[in-house]
Short mmCIF file of C-alpha atoms and ligand atoms in Angstrom, two decimals:
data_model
loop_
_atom_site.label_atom_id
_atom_site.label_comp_id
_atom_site.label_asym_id
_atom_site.label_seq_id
_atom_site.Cartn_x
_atom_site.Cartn_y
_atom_site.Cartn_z
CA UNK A 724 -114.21 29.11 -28.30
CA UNK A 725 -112.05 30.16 -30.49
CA UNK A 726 -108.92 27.59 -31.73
CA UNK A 727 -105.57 28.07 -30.37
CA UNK A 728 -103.20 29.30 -32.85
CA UNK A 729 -100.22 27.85 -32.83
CA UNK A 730 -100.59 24.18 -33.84
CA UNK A 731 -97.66 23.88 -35.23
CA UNK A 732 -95.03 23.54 -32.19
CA UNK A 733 -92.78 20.69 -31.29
CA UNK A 734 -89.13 21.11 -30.27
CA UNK A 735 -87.68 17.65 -29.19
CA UNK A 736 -88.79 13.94 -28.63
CA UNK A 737 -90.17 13.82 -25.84
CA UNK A 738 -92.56 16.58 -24.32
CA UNK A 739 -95.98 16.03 -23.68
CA UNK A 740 -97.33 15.02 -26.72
CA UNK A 741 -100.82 16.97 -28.27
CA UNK A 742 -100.92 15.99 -32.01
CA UNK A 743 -99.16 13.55 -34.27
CA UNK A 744 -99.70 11.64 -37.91
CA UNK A 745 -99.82 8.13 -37.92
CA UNK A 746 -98.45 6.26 -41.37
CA UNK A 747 -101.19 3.96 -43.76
CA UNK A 748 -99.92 0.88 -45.43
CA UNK A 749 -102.93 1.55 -48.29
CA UNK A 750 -101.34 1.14 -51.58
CA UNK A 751 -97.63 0.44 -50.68
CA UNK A 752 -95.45 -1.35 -52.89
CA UNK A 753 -92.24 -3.55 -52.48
CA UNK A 754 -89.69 -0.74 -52.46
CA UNK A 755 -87.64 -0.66 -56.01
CA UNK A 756 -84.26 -1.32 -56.22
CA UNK A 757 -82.28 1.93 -57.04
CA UNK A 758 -78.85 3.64 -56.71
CA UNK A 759 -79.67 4.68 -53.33
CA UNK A 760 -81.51 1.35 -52.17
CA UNK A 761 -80.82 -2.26 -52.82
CA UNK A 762 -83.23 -4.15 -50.97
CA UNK A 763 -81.85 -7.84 -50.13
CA UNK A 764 -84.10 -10.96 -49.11
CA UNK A 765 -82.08 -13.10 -47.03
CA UNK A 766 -82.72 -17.07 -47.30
CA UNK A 767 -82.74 -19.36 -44.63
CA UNK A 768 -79.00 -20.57 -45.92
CA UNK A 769 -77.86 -17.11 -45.96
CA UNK A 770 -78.02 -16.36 -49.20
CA UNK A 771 -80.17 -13.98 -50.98
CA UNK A 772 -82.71 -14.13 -53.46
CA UNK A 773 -84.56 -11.58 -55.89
CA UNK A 774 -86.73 -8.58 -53.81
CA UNK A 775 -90.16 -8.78 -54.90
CA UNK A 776 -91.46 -6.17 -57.04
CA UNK A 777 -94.90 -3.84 -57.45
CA UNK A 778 -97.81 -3.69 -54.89
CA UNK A 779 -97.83 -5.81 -51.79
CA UNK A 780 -100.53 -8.37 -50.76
CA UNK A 781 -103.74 -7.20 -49.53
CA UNK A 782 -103.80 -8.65 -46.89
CA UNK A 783 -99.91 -7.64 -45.80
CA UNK A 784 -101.24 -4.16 -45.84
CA UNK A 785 -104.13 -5.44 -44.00
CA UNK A 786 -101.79 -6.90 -41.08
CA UNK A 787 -99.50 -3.50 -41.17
CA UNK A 788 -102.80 -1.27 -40.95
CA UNK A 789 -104.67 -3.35 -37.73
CA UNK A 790 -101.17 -2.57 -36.13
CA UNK A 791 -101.15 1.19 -37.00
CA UNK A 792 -104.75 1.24 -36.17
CA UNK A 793 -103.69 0.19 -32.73
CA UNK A 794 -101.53 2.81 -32.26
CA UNK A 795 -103.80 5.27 -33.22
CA UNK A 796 -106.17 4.03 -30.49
CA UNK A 797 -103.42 4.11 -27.46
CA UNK A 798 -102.95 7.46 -28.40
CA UNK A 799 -105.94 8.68 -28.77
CA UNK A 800 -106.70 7.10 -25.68
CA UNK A 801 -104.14 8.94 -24.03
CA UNK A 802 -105.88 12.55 -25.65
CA UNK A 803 -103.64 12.62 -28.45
CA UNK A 804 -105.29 13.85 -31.62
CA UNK A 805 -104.38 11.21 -34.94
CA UNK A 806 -104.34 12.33 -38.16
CA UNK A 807 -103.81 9.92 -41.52
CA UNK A 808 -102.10 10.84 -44.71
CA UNK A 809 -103.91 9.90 -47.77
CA UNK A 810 -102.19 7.15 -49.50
CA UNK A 811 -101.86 8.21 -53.25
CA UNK A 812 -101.53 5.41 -56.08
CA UNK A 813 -97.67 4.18 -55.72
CA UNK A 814 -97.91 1.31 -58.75
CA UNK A 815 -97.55 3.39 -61.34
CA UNK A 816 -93.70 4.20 -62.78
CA UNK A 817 -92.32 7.64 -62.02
CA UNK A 818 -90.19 9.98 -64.62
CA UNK A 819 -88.49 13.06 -63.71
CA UNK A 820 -86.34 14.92 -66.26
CA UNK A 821 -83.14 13.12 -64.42
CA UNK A 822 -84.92 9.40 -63.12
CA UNK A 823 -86.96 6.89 -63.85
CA UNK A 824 -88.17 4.45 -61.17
CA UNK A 825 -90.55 1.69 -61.61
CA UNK A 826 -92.59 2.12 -58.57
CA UNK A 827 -93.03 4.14 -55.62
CA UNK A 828 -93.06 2.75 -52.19
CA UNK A 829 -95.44 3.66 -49.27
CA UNK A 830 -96.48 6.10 -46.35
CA UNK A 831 -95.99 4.84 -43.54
CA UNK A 832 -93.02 6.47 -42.31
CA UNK A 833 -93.76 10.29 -41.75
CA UNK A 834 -91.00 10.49 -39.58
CA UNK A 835 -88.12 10.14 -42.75
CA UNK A 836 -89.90 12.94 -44.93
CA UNK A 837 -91.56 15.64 -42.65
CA UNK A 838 -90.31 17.16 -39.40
CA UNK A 839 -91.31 20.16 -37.02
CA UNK A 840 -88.55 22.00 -35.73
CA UNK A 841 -90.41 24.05 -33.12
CA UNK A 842 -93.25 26.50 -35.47
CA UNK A 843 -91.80 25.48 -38.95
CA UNK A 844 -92.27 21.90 -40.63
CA UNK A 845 -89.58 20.96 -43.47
CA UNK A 846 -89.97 18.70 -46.07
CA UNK A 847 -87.00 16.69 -45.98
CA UNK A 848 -85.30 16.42 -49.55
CA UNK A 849 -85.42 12.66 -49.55
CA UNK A 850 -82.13 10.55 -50.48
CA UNK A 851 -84.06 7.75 -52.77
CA UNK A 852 -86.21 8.19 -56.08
CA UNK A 853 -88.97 6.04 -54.99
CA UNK A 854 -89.85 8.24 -52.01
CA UNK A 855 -89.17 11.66 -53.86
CA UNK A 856 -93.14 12.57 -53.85
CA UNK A 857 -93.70 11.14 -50.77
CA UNK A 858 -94.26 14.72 -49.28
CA UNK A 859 -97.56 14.83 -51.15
CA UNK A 860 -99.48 12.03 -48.76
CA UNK A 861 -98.33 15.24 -46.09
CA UNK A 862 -100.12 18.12 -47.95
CA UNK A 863 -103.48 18.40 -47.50
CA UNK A 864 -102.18 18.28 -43.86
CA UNK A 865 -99.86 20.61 -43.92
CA UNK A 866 -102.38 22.85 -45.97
CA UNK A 867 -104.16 23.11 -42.98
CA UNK A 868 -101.61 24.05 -40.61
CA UNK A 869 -100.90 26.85 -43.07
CA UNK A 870 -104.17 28.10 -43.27
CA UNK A 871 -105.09 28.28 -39.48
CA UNK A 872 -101.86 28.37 -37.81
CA UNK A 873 -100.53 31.92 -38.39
CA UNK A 874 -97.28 31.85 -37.30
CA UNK A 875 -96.97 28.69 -38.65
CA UNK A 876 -93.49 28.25 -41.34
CA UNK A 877 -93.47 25.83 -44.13
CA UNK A 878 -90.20 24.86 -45.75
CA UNK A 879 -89.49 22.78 -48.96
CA UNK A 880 -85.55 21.78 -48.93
CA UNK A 881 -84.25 21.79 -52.16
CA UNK A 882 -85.16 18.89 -54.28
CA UNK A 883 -82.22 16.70 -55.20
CA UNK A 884 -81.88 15.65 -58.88
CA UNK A 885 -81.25 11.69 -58.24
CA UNK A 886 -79.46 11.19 -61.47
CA UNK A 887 -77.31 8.79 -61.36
CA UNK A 888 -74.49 11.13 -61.10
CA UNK A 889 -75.63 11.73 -57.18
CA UNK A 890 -75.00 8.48 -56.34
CA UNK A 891 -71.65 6.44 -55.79
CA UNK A 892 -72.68 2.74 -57.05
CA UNK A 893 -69.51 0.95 -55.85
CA UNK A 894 -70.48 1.55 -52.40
CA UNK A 895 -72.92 -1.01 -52.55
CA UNK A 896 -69.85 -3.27 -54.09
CA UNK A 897 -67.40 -2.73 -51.36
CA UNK A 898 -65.88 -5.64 -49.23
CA UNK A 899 -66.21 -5.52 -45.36
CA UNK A 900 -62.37 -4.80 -45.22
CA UNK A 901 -63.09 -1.65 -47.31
CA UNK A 902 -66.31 -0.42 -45.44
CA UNK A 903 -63.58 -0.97 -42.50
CA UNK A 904 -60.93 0.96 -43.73
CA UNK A 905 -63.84 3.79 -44.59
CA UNK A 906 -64.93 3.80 -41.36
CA UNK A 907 -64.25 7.37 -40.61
CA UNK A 908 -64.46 9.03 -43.95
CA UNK A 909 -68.45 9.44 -43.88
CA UNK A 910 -68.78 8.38 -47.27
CA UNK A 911 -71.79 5.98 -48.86
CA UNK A 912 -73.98 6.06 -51.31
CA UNK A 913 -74.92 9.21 -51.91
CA UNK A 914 -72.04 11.90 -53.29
CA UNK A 915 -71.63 15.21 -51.65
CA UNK A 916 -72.51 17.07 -55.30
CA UNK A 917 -76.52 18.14 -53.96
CA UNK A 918 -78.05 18.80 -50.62
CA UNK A 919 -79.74 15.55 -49.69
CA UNK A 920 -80.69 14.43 -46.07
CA UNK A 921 -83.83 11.96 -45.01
CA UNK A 922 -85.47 13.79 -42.13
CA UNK A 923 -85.00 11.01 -39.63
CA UNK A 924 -81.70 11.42 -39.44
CA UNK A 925 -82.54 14.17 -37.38
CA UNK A 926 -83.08 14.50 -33.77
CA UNK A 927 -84.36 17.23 -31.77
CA UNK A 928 -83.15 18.62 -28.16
CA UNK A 929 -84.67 21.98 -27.82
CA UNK A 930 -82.67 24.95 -29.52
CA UNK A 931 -80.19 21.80 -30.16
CA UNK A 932 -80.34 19.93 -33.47
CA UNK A 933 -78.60 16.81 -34.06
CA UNK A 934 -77.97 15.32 -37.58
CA UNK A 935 -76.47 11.92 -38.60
CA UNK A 936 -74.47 11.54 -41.52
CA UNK A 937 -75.84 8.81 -43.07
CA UNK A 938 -76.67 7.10 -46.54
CA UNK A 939 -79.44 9.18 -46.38
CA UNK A 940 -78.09 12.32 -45.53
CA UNK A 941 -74.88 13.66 -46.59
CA UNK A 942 -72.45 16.75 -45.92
CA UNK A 943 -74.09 19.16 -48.05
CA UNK A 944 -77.57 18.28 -46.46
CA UNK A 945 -76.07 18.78 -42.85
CA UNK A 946 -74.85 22.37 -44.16
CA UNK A 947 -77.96 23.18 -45.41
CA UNK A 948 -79.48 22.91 -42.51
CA UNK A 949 -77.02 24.97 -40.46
CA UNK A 950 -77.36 27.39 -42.87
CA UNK A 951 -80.97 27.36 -42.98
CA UNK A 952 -81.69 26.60 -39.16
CA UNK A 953 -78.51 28.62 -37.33
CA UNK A 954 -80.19 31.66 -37.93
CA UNK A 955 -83.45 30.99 -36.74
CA UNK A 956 -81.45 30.19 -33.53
CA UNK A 957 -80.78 26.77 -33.80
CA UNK A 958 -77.58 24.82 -33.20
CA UNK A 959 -76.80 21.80 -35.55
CA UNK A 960 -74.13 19.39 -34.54
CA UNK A 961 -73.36 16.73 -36.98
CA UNK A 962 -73.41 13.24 -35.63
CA UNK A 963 -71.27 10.37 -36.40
CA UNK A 964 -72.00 6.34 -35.60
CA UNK A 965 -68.46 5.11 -37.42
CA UNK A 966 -68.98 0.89 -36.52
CA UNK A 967 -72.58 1.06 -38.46
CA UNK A 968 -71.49 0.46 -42.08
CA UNK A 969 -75.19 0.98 -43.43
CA UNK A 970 -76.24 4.12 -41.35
CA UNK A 971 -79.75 5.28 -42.07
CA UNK A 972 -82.07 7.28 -40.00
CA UNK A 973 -81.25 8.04 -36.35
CA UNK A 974 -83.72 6.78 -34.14
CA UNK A 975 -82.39 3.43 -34.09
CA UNK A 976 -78.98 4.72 -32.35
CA UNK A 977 -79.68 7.62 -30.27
CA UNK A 978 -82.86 8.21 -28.74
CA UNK A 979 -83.58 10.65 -26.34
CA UNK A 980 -86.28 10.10 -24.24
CA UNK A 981 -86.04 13.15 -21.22
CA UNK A 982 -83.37 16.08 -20.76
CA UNK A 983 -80.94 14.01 -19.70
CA UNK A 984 -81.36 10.49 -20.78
CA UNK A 985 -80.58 9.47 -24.32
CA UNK A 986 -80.76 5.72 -25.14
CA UNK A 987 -77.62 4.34 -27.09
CA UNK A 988 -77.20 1.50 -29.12
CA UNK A 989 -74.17 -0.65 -27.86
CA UNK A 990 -72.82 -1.84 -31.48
CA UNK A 991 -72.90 2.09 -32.55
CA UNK A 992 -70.90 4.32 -30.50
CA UNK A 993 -70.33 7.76 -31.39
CA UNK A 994 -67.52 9.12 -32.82
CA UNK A 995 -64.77 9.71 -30.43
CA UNK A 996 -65.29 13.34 -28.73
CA UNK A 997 -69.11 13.55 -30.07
CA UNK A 998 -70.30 12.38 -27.01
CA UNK A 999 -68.58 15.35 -24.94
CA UNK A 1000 -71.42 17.68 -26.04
CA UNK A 1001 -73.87 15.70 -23.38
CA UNK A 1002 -71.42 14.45 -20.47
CA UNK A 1003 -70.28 17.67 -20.44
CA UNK A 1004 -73.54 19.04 -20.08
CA UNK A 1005 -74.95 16.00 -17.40
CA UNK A 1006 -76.41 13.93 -19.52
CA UNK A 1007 -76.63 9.98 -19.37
CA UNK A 1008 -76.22 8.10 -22.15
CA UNK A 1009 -78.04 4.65 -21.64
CA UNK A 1010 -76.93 1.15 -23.81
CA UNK A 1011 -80.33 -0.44 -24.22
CA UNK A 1012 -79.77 -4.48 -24.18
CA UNK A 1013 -79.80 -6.44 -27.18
CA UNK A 1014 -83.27 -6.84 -29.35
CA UNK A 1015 -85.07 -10.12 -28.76
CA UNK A 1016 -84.51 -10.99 -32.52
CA UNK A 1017 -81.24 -11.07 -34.55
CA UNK A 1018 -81.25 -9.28 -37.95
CA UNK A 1019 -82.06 -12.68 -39.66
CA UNK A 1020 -85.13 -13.35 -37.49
CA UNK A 1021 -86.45 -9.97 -38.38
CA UNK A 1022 -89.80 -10.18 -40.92
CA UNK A 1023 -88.74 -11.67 -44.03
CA UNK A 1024 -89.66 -8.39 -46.26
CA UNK A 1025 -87.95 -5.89 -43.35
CA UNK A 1026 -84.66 -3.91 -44.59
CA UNK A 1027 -84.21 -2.34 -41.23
CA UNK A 1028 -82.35 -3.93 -38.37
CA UNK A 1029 -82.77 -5.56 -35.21
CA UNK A 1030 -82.44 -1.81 -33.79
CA UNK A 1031 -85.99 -1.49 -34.51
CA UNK A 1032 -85.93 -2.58 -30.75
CA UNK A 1033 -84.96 0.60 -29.62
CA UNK A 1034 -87.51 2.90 -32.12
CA UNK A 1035 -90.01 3.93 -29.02
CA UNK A 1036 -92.12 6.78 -29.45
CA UNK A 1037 -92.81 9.28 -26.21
CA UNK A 1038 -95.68 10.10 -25.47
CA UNK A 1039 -94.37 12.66 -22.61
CA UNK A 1040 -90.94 12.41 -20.48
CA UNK A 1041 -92.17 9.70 -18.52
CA UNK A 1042 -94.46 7.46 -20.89
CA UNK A 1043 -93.35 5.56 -24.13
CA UNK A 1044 -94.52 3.27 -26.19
CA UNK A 1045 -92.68 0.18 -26.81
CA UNK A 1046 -93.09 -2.56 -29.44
CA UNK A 1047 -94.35 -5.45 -27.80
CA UNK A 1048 -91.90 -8.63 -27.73
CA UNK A 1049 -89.17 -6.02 -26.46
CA UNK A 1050 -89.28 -7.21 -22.54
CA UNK A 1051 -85.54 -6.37 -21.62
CA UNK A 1052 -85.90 -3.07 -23.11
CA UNK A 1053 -89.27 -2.78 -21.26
CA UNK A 1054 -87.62 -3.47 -18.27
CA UNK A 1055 -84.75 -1.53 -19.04
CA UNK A 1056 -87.34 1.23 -19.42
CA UNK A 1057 -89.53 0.69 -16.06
CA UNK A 1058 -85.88 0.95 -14.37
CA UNK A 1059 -85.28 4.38 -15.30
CA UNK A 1060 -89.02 5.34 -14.11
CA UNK A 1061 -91.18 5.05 -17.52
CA UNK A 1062 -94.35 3.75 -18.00
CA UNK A 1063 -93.95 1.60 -20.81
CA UNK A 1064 -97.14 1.01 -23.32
CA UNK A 1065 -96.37 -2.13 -25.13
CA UNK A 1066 -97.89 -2.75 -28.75
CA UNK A 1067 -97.64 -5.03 -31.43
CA UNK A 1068 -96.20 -3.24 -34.68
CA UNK A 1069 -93.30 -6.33 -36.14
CA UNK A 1070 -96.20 -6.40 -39.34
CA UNK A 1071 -95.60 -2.84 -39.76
CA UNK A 1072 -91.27 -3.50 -40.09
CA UNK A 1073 -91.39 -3.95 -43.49
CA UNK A 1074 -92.68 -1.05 -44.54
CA UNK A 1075 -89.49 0.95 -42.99
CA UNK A 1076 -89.65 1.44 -39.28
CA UNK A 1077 -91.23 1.03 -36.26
CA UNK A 1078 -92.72 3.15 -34.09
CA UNK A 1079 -90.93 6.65 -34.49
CA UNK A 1080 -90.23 6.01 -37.54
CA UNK A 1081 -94.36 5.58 -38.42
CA UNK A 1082 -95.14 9.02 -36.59
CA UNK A 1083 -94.68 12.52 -36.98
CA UNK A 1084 -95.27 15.12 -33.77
CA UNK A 1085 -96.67 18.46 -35.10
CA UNK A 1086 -97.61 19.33 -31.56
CA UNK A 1087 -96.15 18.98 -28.08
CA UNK A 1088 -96.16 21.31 -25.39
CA UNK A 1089 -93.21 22.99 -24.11
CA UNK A 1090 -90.88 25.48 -26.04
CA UNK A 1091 -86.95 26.29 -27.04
CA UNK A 1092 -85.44 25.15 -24.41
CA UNK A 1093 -81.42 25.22 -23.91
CA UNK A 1094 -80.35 21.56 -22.71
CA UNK A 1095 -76.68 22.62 -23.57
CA UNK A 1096 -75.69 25.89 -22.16
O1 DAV B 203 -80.82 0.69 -37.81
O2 DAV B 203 -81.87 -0.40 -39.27
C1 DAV B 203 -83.67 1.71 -39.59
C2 DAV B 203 -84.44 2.98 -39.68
C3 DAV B 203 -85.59 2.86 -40.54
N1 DAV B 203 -86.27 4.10 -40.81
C4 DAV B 203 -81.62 0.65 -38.71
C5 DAV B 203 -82.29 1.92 -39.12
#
């Protein structure tokens, strides 16, 4: 028989899903601070004490891997193929003509660096030094999509040069009062000098792209991507979450889940007007109910907030999987006619994200389709 040939095709979040990669904790590290990324470990009196530095515990990987592992089998179990990355060494320091960085961190989020936008995967630029090579962990994999998939296109955004010059440090100094009073400028700690966006900040509805500006992903990034996707017959909208001071990565605000349901997270509305583009068009936009833990009973090492809750990954338009303590968003989800797949994945938190964020779909079935006409 011979193979099909396109294996590379995947156009929103939700469509029956076919084949996705499935993070490893092997080798990661405590993530560096840098002028993108200053990681904070909260103390039980609410202060904060010094991040830990260089390679995590064995057996902390060990815990983050059974719970990967686990995911792999529900999916496989549900005929989904798995594939792995290959963790390279992440100890070692890093130098660049224009950084220096004292470790890397890990790969176990897919989701932030690689993305398929229908029959071409990008390779996100990255917003922080210590994931700048992360995209290598992706290319044996993505060597073989280019050598049997045909129609298959491979893009490399433009790397950014993380000098210091991209970033703004006194964003990380600014009072509550100031991040306030900033609220609607869409301005953190990245400048708008180089193209830089994280590829989770992206989400996918068919012809229909939707980008948050974010930390991770600034103006010039979004505009790349118009630029580079509009003619290829995609539509970008840039998205805006104005109440979430820190934004990062969109799939803990707005998750779509079917053509017409999109899960919202109450503390983040959209910007006023942003949410026209989908009432106008029929769809519902969903609150999901508060997480079962509040950001200070989230694992000690985890940067990421209590949204993790709302991270699901489909597995088709009416099955996702959930993390496991999440009942009221189980509920929430049996309600609006899922079958929910719980798992445990809270060891995998600190290593950036839960479940979307530790996947990336190369295949689903289904094509372009126009949600917004
Ligand atoms: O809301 O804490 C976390 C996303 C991690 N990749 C949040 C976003």
């Amino acid at each position: 028989m011979s193979r099909p040939t396109n294996l590379v095709n995947s156009w929103n979040e939700w469509d029956p899903l076919r084949e996705i990669v499935v993070g490893v904790a092997d080798n990661a590290c405590f993530e560096p601070t840098e002028p993108g990324h200053r990681p904070q470990l909260r103390t039980p009196d609410g202060g904060s004490a010094p991040f830990p530095t260089g390679p995590k515990p064995a057996e902390m990987i060990e815990r983050a891997n059974e719970q990967l592992d686990g995911l792999v089998r529900l999916l496989e179990s549900q005929g989904v193929t798995v594939h792995r990355p290959v963790a390279p060494d992440l100890a070692s320091p890093l130098r660049t003509p224009d950084f220096q960085v004292e470790n890397q961190y890990c790969v176990v989020c897919p989701r932030d660096v690689m993305i398929t936008l229908g029959n071409e995967i990008i390779e996100a630029t990255m917003s922080r030094r210590a994931r700048y090579f992360e995209y290598q962990a992706y290319r044996k994999l993505v060597y073989s999509y280019w050598n049997n998939d045909p129609g298959m296109v491979w893009t490399v955004a433009p790397k950014p040069s993380m000098a210091d010059s991209m970033y703004r440090q006194e964003f990380w100094e600014w009072p509550l009062e100031e991040r306030h009073r900033r609220m609607h400028s869409s301005e953190f700690c990245v400048t708008q000098d180089e193209v830089v966006f994280d590829a989770a900040d992206i989400s996918r509805f068919g012809r229909d792209i939707v980008v948050q500006e974010s930390m991770t992903t600034n103006r010039s990034g979004i505009h790349w991507l118009k630029r580079h996707l509009e003619p290829r017959g995609f539509r970008v909208h840039p998205v805006h979450f104005p109440l979430d001071f820190f934004p990062s990565h969109i799939d803990c605000t707005f998750v779509p889940l079917r053509p017409g349901l999109v899960l919202t997270n109450p503390e983040r509305p959209l910007r006023e007007g942003e949410e026209q583009l989908f009432l106008r068009n029929g769809w519902e936009l969903v609150d999901v109910p508060q997480p079962t833990s509040t950001n200070d009973e989230m694992p000690k090492y985890c940067q990421s907030s209590k949204w993790l809750s709302m991270n699901v990954l489909s597995i088709s338009p009416t099955k996702v999987v959930c993390e496991e303590r999440e009942k009221p968003l189980q509920d929430l989800l049996d309600k609006l006619g899922f079958e929910v797949f719980p798992v445990p994945f809270r060891d995998v938190f600190e290593y950036g994200g839960s479940l979307h964020c530790a996947t990336w779909d190369v295949n689903r079935e289904g094509t372009a389709e126009d949600y917004f006409p």
